[in-house]
Amino acid sequence: MRNAFIDELCALARSNPHIALVVGDLGYSVVEAFEQEFPQRFFNAGVAEQNMTGLAAGLASEGFHVFTYSIANFPTFRCAEQLRNDVAYHGLPVTVVSVGGGLAYGNLGYSHHAVQDYALVRTLPGMTIAAPGCPMEVRACLRHLVRQPGPSYLRLGKAGEPALHANPPALEAGRWLRIQGPANPRRALLSTGAALAAALAWAQQPGHEDCAVYSLPLWGIAAKALQAEQIAAFNEVIALEDHLSDGGFGSWLLEAASTAGLAGRLRLRGLDAKVCGEVGSQAALNRLGGLSPG
């Protein structure tokens, strides 16, 4: 996903002279392509994510669409106040790009885990969450965010995710994207972000033959009203996320379903809080947290 991000961002920046990239002294071996092609629009804010976010807000107030880039936990919780007060409340076009959402950096320790980030950013008014499930969805999300600039959070996996679409799919905020499954499914496996890999694994398990797999790459407060009619099309929707069950994607869906009397159709599969404070590979921590099938 990281390579798809920087490749697509460079392509968009060639036709949009107001796209800028600010990094928190990391991302090298990924971001050099942008730095070399657009040196006047590339900034290294150093290991100072709060200042990075303030700098991005300042540039955005002068007409730029600014992308900040860091490992998932650092541009979110470390600078929550700047995100809320400087970016979200002013409706500025700043896209926080976080790499390694969920437990992608499992072996580097829990300082690098991002299993509460949805809970934080989904409550910020005007914030669009972009959580693509594969590199082609990364490209589609970036095109959407540049077409409709505003506060946004782009959550990427780490690397090596396979492309599940031949081309960037057409996306609409809040609308589910069909990935695979039977023609008339009675149940849905719905994921956001890199949890799409888990949804595909669940679909291969016995007892899930009637399930179609869907991805929801764009969501947030503004898209909640679109969920009830989509949930109503199925007898059961199993929501999967590489985030704690509390306060995340599944909770957001449950809030949308409950207002329409559809809460009983949802089954949530997120991470159990017992993964907090643990260190291990992403696969091992996902198994510990209950996200892996079986």
Short mmCIF file of C-alpha atoms in Angstrom, two decimals:
data_model
loop_
_atom_site.label_atom_id
_atom_site.label_comp_id
_atom_site.label_asym_id
_atom_site.label_seq_id
_atom_site.Cartn_x
_atom_site.Cartn_y
_atom_site.Cartn_z
CA MET A 1 0.00 0.00 0.00
CA ARG A 2 2.86 2.43 0.76
CA ASN A 3 4.25 2.24 -2.76
CA ALA A 4 0.78 2.69 -4.29
CA PHE A 5 0.29 5.74 -2.05
CA ILE A 6 3.47 7.56 -3.06
CA ASP A 7 3.11 6.64 -6.74
CA GLU A 8 -0.46 7.94 -6.87
CA LEU A 9 0.36 11.05 -4.81
CA CYS A 10 3.15 11.97 -7.27
CA ALA A 11 0.77 11.48 -10.20
CA LEU A 12 -1.83 13.74 -8.59
CA ALA A 13 0.78 16.37 -7.65
CA ARG A 14 1.87 16.72 -11.28
CA SER A 15 -1.49 18.23 -12.17
CA ASN A 16 -2.23 19.86 -8.80
CA PRO A 17 0.45 22.37 -7.74
CA HIS A 18 -1.14 22.75 -4.30
CA ILE A 19 -0.43 19.22 -3.04
CA ALA A 20 2.28 19.13 -0.37
CA LEU A 21 3.81 16.36 1.75
CA VAL A 22 5.12 16.73 5.31
CA VAL A 23 6.84 13.82 7.07
CA GLY A 24 7.87 13.22 10.66
CA ASP A 25 11.46 12.22 9.87
CA LEU A 26 10.49 8.81 8.58
CA GLY A 27 9.10 7.21 5.50
CA TYR A 28 12.44 7.19 3.72
CA SER A 29 12.74 4.45 1.10
CA VAL A 30 9.14 5.43 0.28
CA VAL A 31 8.80 9.23 0.09
CA GLU A 32 11.97 10.07 -1.90
CA ALA A 33 10.10 10.01 -5.20
CA PHE A 34 7.96 12.95 -4.06
CA GLU A 35 10.90 14.76 -2.42
CA GLN A 36 13.00 14.58 -5.59
CA GLU A 37 10.23 15.60 -8.00
CA PHE A 38 8.62 18.30 -5.83
CA PRO A 39 11.35 19.63 -3.48
CA GLN A 40 9.52 22.92 -2.92
CA ARG A 41 6.46 21.04 -1.64
CA PHE A 42 8.22 18.52 0.60
CA PHE A 43 9.00 19.19 4.27
CA ASN A 44 10.60 17.12 7.01
CA ALA A 45 9.18 18.36 10.31
CA GLY A 46 11.46 16.11 12.34
CA VAL A 47 10.38 13.87 15.21
CA ALA A 48 7.80 16.45 16.24
CA GLU A 49 4.39 15.27 15.09
CA GLN A 50 2.48 18.01 16.91
CA ASN A 51 4.52 20.64 15.08
CA MET A 52 4.09 18.65 11.86
CA THR A 53 0.31 18.87 12.21
CA GLY A 54 0.42 22.58 13.03
CA LEU A 55 2.64 23.20 10.02
CA ALA A 56 0.21 21.24 7.84
CA ALA A 57 -2.72 23.29 9.13
CA GLY A 58 -0.86 26.51 8.35
CA LEU A 59 -0.05 25.41 4.80
CA ALA A 60 -3.64 24.25 4.29
CA SER A 61 -4.97 27.62 5.43
CA GLU A 62 -2.89 29.16 2.60
CA GLY A 63 -4.45 26.96 -0.07
CA PHE A 64 -2.47 23.71 0.00
CA HIS A 65 -3.84 20.19 0.37
CA VAL A 66 -1.30 18.79 2.81
CA PHE A 67 -0.54 15.13 3.43
CA THR A 68 1.25 14.29 6.68
CA TYR A 69 2.96 10.91 6.88
CA SER A 70 4.09 8.81 9.81
CA ILE A 71 3.63 5.44 11.54
CA ALA A 72 -0.01 5.13 12.54
CA ASN A 73 0.15 5.80 16.25
CA PHE A 74 2.28 8.95 16.00
CA PRO A 75 0.27 11.37 13.77
CA THR A 76 -2.93 10.50 15.68
CA PHE A 77 -2.70 10.17 19.46
CA ARG A 78 0.48 12.22 19.83
CA CYS A 79 -1.18 15.22 18.20
CA ALA A 80 -4.87 14.71 18.94
CA GLU A 81 -5.32 18.31 20.09
CA GLN A 82 -3.83 19.73 16.87
CA LEU A 83 -6.00 17.40 14.80
CA ARG A 84 -9.15 18.53 16.55
CA ASN A 85 -8.51 22.25 17.09
CA ASP A 86 -6.31 23.18 14.11
CA VAL A 87 -7.51 20.82 11.38
CA ALA A 88 -11.00 19.40 11.99
CA TYR A 89 -12.68 22.41 13.58
CA HIS A 90 -11.41 24.63 10.75
CA GLY A 91 -12.34 22.11 8.03
CA LEU A 92 -8.85 22.32 6.52
CA PRO A 93 -7.67 20.04 3.70
CA VAL A 94 -5.14 18.03 5.69
CA THR A 95 -4.90 14.28 5.11
CA VAL A 96 -3.21 12.40 7.93
CA VAL A 97 -1.53 9.39 6.33
CA SER A 98 -0.81 6.65 8.81
CA VAL A 99 1.27 3.64 7.90
CA GLY A 100 0.92 0.30 9.65
CA GLY A 101 -2.61 0.51 11.03
CA GLY A 102 -3.74 -2.14 13.47
CA LEU A 103 -0.95 -4.50 14.52
CA ALA A 104 1.12 -4.28 11.33
CA TYR A 105 4.18 -3.26 13.39
CA GLY A 106 3.47 -5.92 15.99
CA ASN A 107 7.11 -6.90 16.58
CA LEU A 108 8.25 -3.29 17.12
CA GLY A 109 6.26 -3.02 20.33
CA TYR A 110 2.99 -1.51 21.43
CA SER A 111 4.27 2.06 20.98
CA HIS A 112 3.84 1.31 17.24
CA HIS A 113 0.43 -0.39 17.46
CA ALA A 114 -2.65 1.51 16.24
CA VAL A 115 -5.71 -0.25 17.61
CA GLN A 116 -7.53 2.80 19.01
CA ASP A 117 -7.06 5.26 16.13
CA TYR A 118 -10.53 4.85 14.60
CA ALA A 119 -12.04 5.60 18.01
CA LEU A 120 -10.21 8.92 18.08
CA VAL A 121 -10.59 10.23 14.54
CA ARG A 122 -14.13 9.04 13.85
CA THR A 123 -15.50 11.49 16.41
CA LEU A 124 -13.94 14.53 14.72
CA PRO A 125 -16.60 16.44 12.75
CA GLY A 126 -15.96 16.62 9.02
CA MET A 127 -13.28 13.94 9.15
CA THR A 128 -13.40 11.37 6.33
CA ILE A 129 -11.77 8.05 7.17
CA ALA A 130 -10.11 6.38 4.19
CA ALA A 131 -9.16 2.79 4.98
CA PRO A 132 -8.35 0.95 1.74
CA GLY A 133 -8.14 -2.83 1.66
CA CYS A 134 -5.61 -3.18 -1.17
CA PRO A 135 -3.25 -1.03 -3.31
CA MET A 136 -5.92 -0.29 -5.92
CA GLU A 137 -8.25 0.95 -3.20
CA VAL A 138 -5.38 3.18 -1.99
CA ARG A 139 -5.26 4.87 -5.38
CA ALA A 140 -9.04 5.23 -5.50
CA CYS A 141 -9.13 6.73 -2.00
CA LEU A 142 -6.43 9.27 -2.85
CA ARG A 143 -8.28 10.40 -5.97
CA HIS A 144 -11.47 10.83 -3.93
CA LEU A 145 -9.73 12.82 -1.18
CA VAL A 146 -8.08 15.17 -3.68
CA ARG A 147 -11.38 15.69 -5.53
CA GLN A 148 -13.15 16.48 -2.25
CA PRO A 149 -10.49 18.11 -0.05
CA GLY A 150 -11.16 18.39 3.67
CA PRO A 151 -9.98 16.86 6.94
CA SER A 152 -9.25 13.19 6.34
CA TYR A 153 -7.41 10.20 7.74
CA LEU A 154 -5.81 7.70 5.34
CA ARG A 155 -4.95 4.46 7.14
CA LEU A 156 -2.57 2.19 5.23
CA GLY A 157 -1.30 -1.29 5.87
CA LYS A 158 2.44 -1.82 5.98
CA ALA A 159 3.50 -3.47 2.70
CA GLY A 160 2.98 -6.46 0.48
CA GLU A 161 -0.81 -6.48 0.28
CA PRO A 162 -2.06 -7.98 -3.01
CA ALA A 163 -4.19 -5.92 -5.41
CA LEU A 164 -7.78 -7.22 -5.44
CA HIS A 165 -9.00 -5.04 -8.30
CA ALA A 166 -7.67 -4.74 -11.86
CA ASN A 167 -7.99 -0.93 -11.68
CA PRO A 168 -8.82 1.66 -9.01
CA PRO A 169 -12.51 1.04 -8.23
CA ALA A 170 -15.17 3.74 -8.23
CA LEU A 171 -15.75 4.78 -4.62
CA GLU A 172 -18.48 6.70 -2.84
CA ALA A 173 -18.18 7.58 0.83
CA GLY A 174 -20.28 5.21 2.91
CA ARG A 175 -21.04 2.77 0.07
CA TRP A 176 -19.85 -0.83 0.41
CA LEU A 177 -17.58 -2.20 -2.29
CA ARG A 178 -18.28 -5.80 -3.34
CA ILE A 179 -15.16 -7.98 -3.49
CA GLN A 180 -16.40 -11.55 -4.02
CA GLY A 181 -19.13 -14.02 -3.15
CA PRO A 182 -22.33 -15.69 -4.34
CA ALA A 183 -24.81 -13.90 -6.60
CA ASN A 184 -27.55 -13.57 -3.98
CA PRO A 185 -25.85 -13.63 -0.60
CA ARG A 186 -27.90 -13.88 2.58
CA ARG A 187 -24.98 -12.71 4.72
CA ALA A 188 -22.13 -10.22 4.32
CA LEU A 189 -18.57 -10.12 5.62
CA LEU A 190 -17.83 -6.39 5.77
CA SER A 191 -14.37 -5.01 6.55
CA THR A 192 -12.52 -1.74 6.39
CA GLY A 193 -8.84 -1.26 5.70
CA ALA A 194 -6.32 -4.07 5.88
CA ALA A 195 -8.86 -6.23 7.72
CA LEU A 196 -10.08 -7.13 4.23
CA ALA A 197 -7.48 -9.92 4.28
CA ALA A 198 -9.14 -11.31 7.42
CA ALA A 199 -12.58 -11.10 5.78
CA LEU A 200 -11.33 -13.10 2.79
CA ALA A 201 -9.88 -15.72 5.16
CA TRP A 202 -13.18 -15.93 7.06
CA ALA A 203 -15.06 -16.43 3.79
CA GLN A 204 -13.04 -19.59 3.13
CA GLN A 205 -14.14 -21.20 6.39
CA PRO A 206 -16.94 -23.81 6.43
CA GLY A 207 -20.32 -22.27 7.12
CA HIS A 208 -19.61 -19.07 5.21
CA GLU A 209 -20.61 -20.25 1.72
CA ASP A 210 -23.59 -17.86 1.71
CA CYS A 211 -21.44 -14.84 2.60
CA ALA A 212 -20.27 -12.18 0.16
CA VAL A 213 -17.20 -10.11 1.07
CA TYR A 214 -17.40 -6.33 1.03
CA SER A 215 -14.91 -3.53 1.75
CA LEU A 216 -15.84 -0.08 3.00
CA PRO A 217 -12.86 2.16 2.19
CA LEU A 218 -14.52 5.55 2.92
CA TRP A 219 -16.58 6.28 6.03
CA GLY A 220 -17.05 8.68 8.93
CA ILE A 221 -19.75 10.66 10.69
CA ALA A 222 -21.22 12.02 7.44
CA ALA A 223 -21.59 8.52 5.93
CA LYS A 224 -23.37 6.91 8.87
CA ALA A 225 -26.86 7.61 7.50
CA LEU A 226 -26.15 5.43 4.45
CA GLN A 227 -25.55 2.25 6.44
CA ALA A 228 -29.05 1.15 7.48
CA GLU A 229 -30.34 0.47 3.95
CA GLN A 230 -27.24 -1.58 3.13
CA ILE A 231 -27.43 -3.60 6.36
CA ALA A 232 -31.14 -4.25 5.72
CA ALA A 233 -30.28 -6.13 2.50
CA PHE A 234 -28.78 -9.02 4.51
CA ASN A 235 -29.93 -11.41 7.22
CA GLU A 236 -26.60 -10.95 8.95
CA VAL A 237 -23.59 -8.65 8.56
CA ILE A 238 -20.30 -9.71 10.13
CA ALA A 239 -18.11 -6.62 10.58
CA LEU A 240 -14.35 -7.21 10.85
CA GLU A 241 -11.67 -4.70 11.85
CA ASP A 242 -8.06 -4.72 13.03
CA HIS A 243 -8.96 -2.29 15.83
CA LEU A 244 -10.34 -2.79 19.30
CA SER A 245 -14.04 -3.63 19.20
CA ASP A 246 -14.73 -0.69 21.49
CA GLY A 247 -15.19 2.58 19.62
CA GLY A 248 -14.16 1.40 16.18
CA PHE A 249 -15.69 0.53 12.82
CA GLY A 250 -18.09 -2.09 14.18
CA SER A 251 -19.31 0.29 16.88
CA TRP A 252 -19.93 2.92 14.22
CA LEU A 253 -22.00 0.42 12.22
CA LEU A 254 -23.88 -0.64 15.34
CA GLU A 255 -24.81 2.96 16.06
CA ALA A 256 -26.12 3.32 12.50
CA ALA A 257 -28.04 0.02 12.69
CA SER A 258 -29.59 0.65 16.09
CA THR A 259 -31.39 3.81 14.95
CA ALA A 260 -33.15 1.69 12.28
CA GLY A 261 -33.90 -1.27 14.56
CA LEU A 262 -31.32 -3.42 12.76
CA ALA A 263 -28.76 -3.93 15.51
CA GLY A 264 -29.68 -7.62 15.78
CA ARG A 265 -28.38 -8.22 12.25
CA LEU A 266 -24.82 -7.21 13.14
CA ARG A 267 -22.07 -9.43 14.51
CA LEU A 268 -18.84 -7.66 15.39
CA ARG A 269 -15.36 -9.15 15.12
CA GLY A 270 -12.70 -6.74 16.29
CA LEU A 271 -9.64 -7.16 18.48
CA ASP A 272 -10.01 -8.07 22.13
CA ALA A 273 -8.35 -5.61 24.51
CA LYS A 274 -6.02 -8.36 25.74
CA VAL A 275 -3.72 -7.54 22.77
CA CYS A 276 -2.92 -4.18 24.39
CA GLY A 277 0.59 -4.23 25.82
CA GLU A 278 1.53 -7.42 23.98
CA VAL A 279 4.36 -7.75 21.45
CA GLY A 280 4.55 -10.27 18.61
CA SER A 281 4.02 -10.71 14.91
CA GLN A 282 0.89 -9.26 13.35
CA ALA A 283 -0.45 -12.75 12.66
CA ALA A 284 0.18 -13.89 16.23
CA LEU A 285 -1.44 -10.80 17.75
CA ASN A 286 -4.45 -11.06 15.44
CA ARG A 287 -4.90 -14.66 16.60
CA LEU A 288 -4.58 -13.58 20.23
CA GLY A 289 -7.10 -10.81 19.66
CA GLY A 290 -9.66 -13.11 18.02
CA LEU A 291 -9.51 -11.69 14.49
CA SER A 292 -8.21 -14.83 12.79
CA PRO A 293 -10.80 -17.43 11.76
CA GLY A 294 -11.08 -20.80 13.43
#
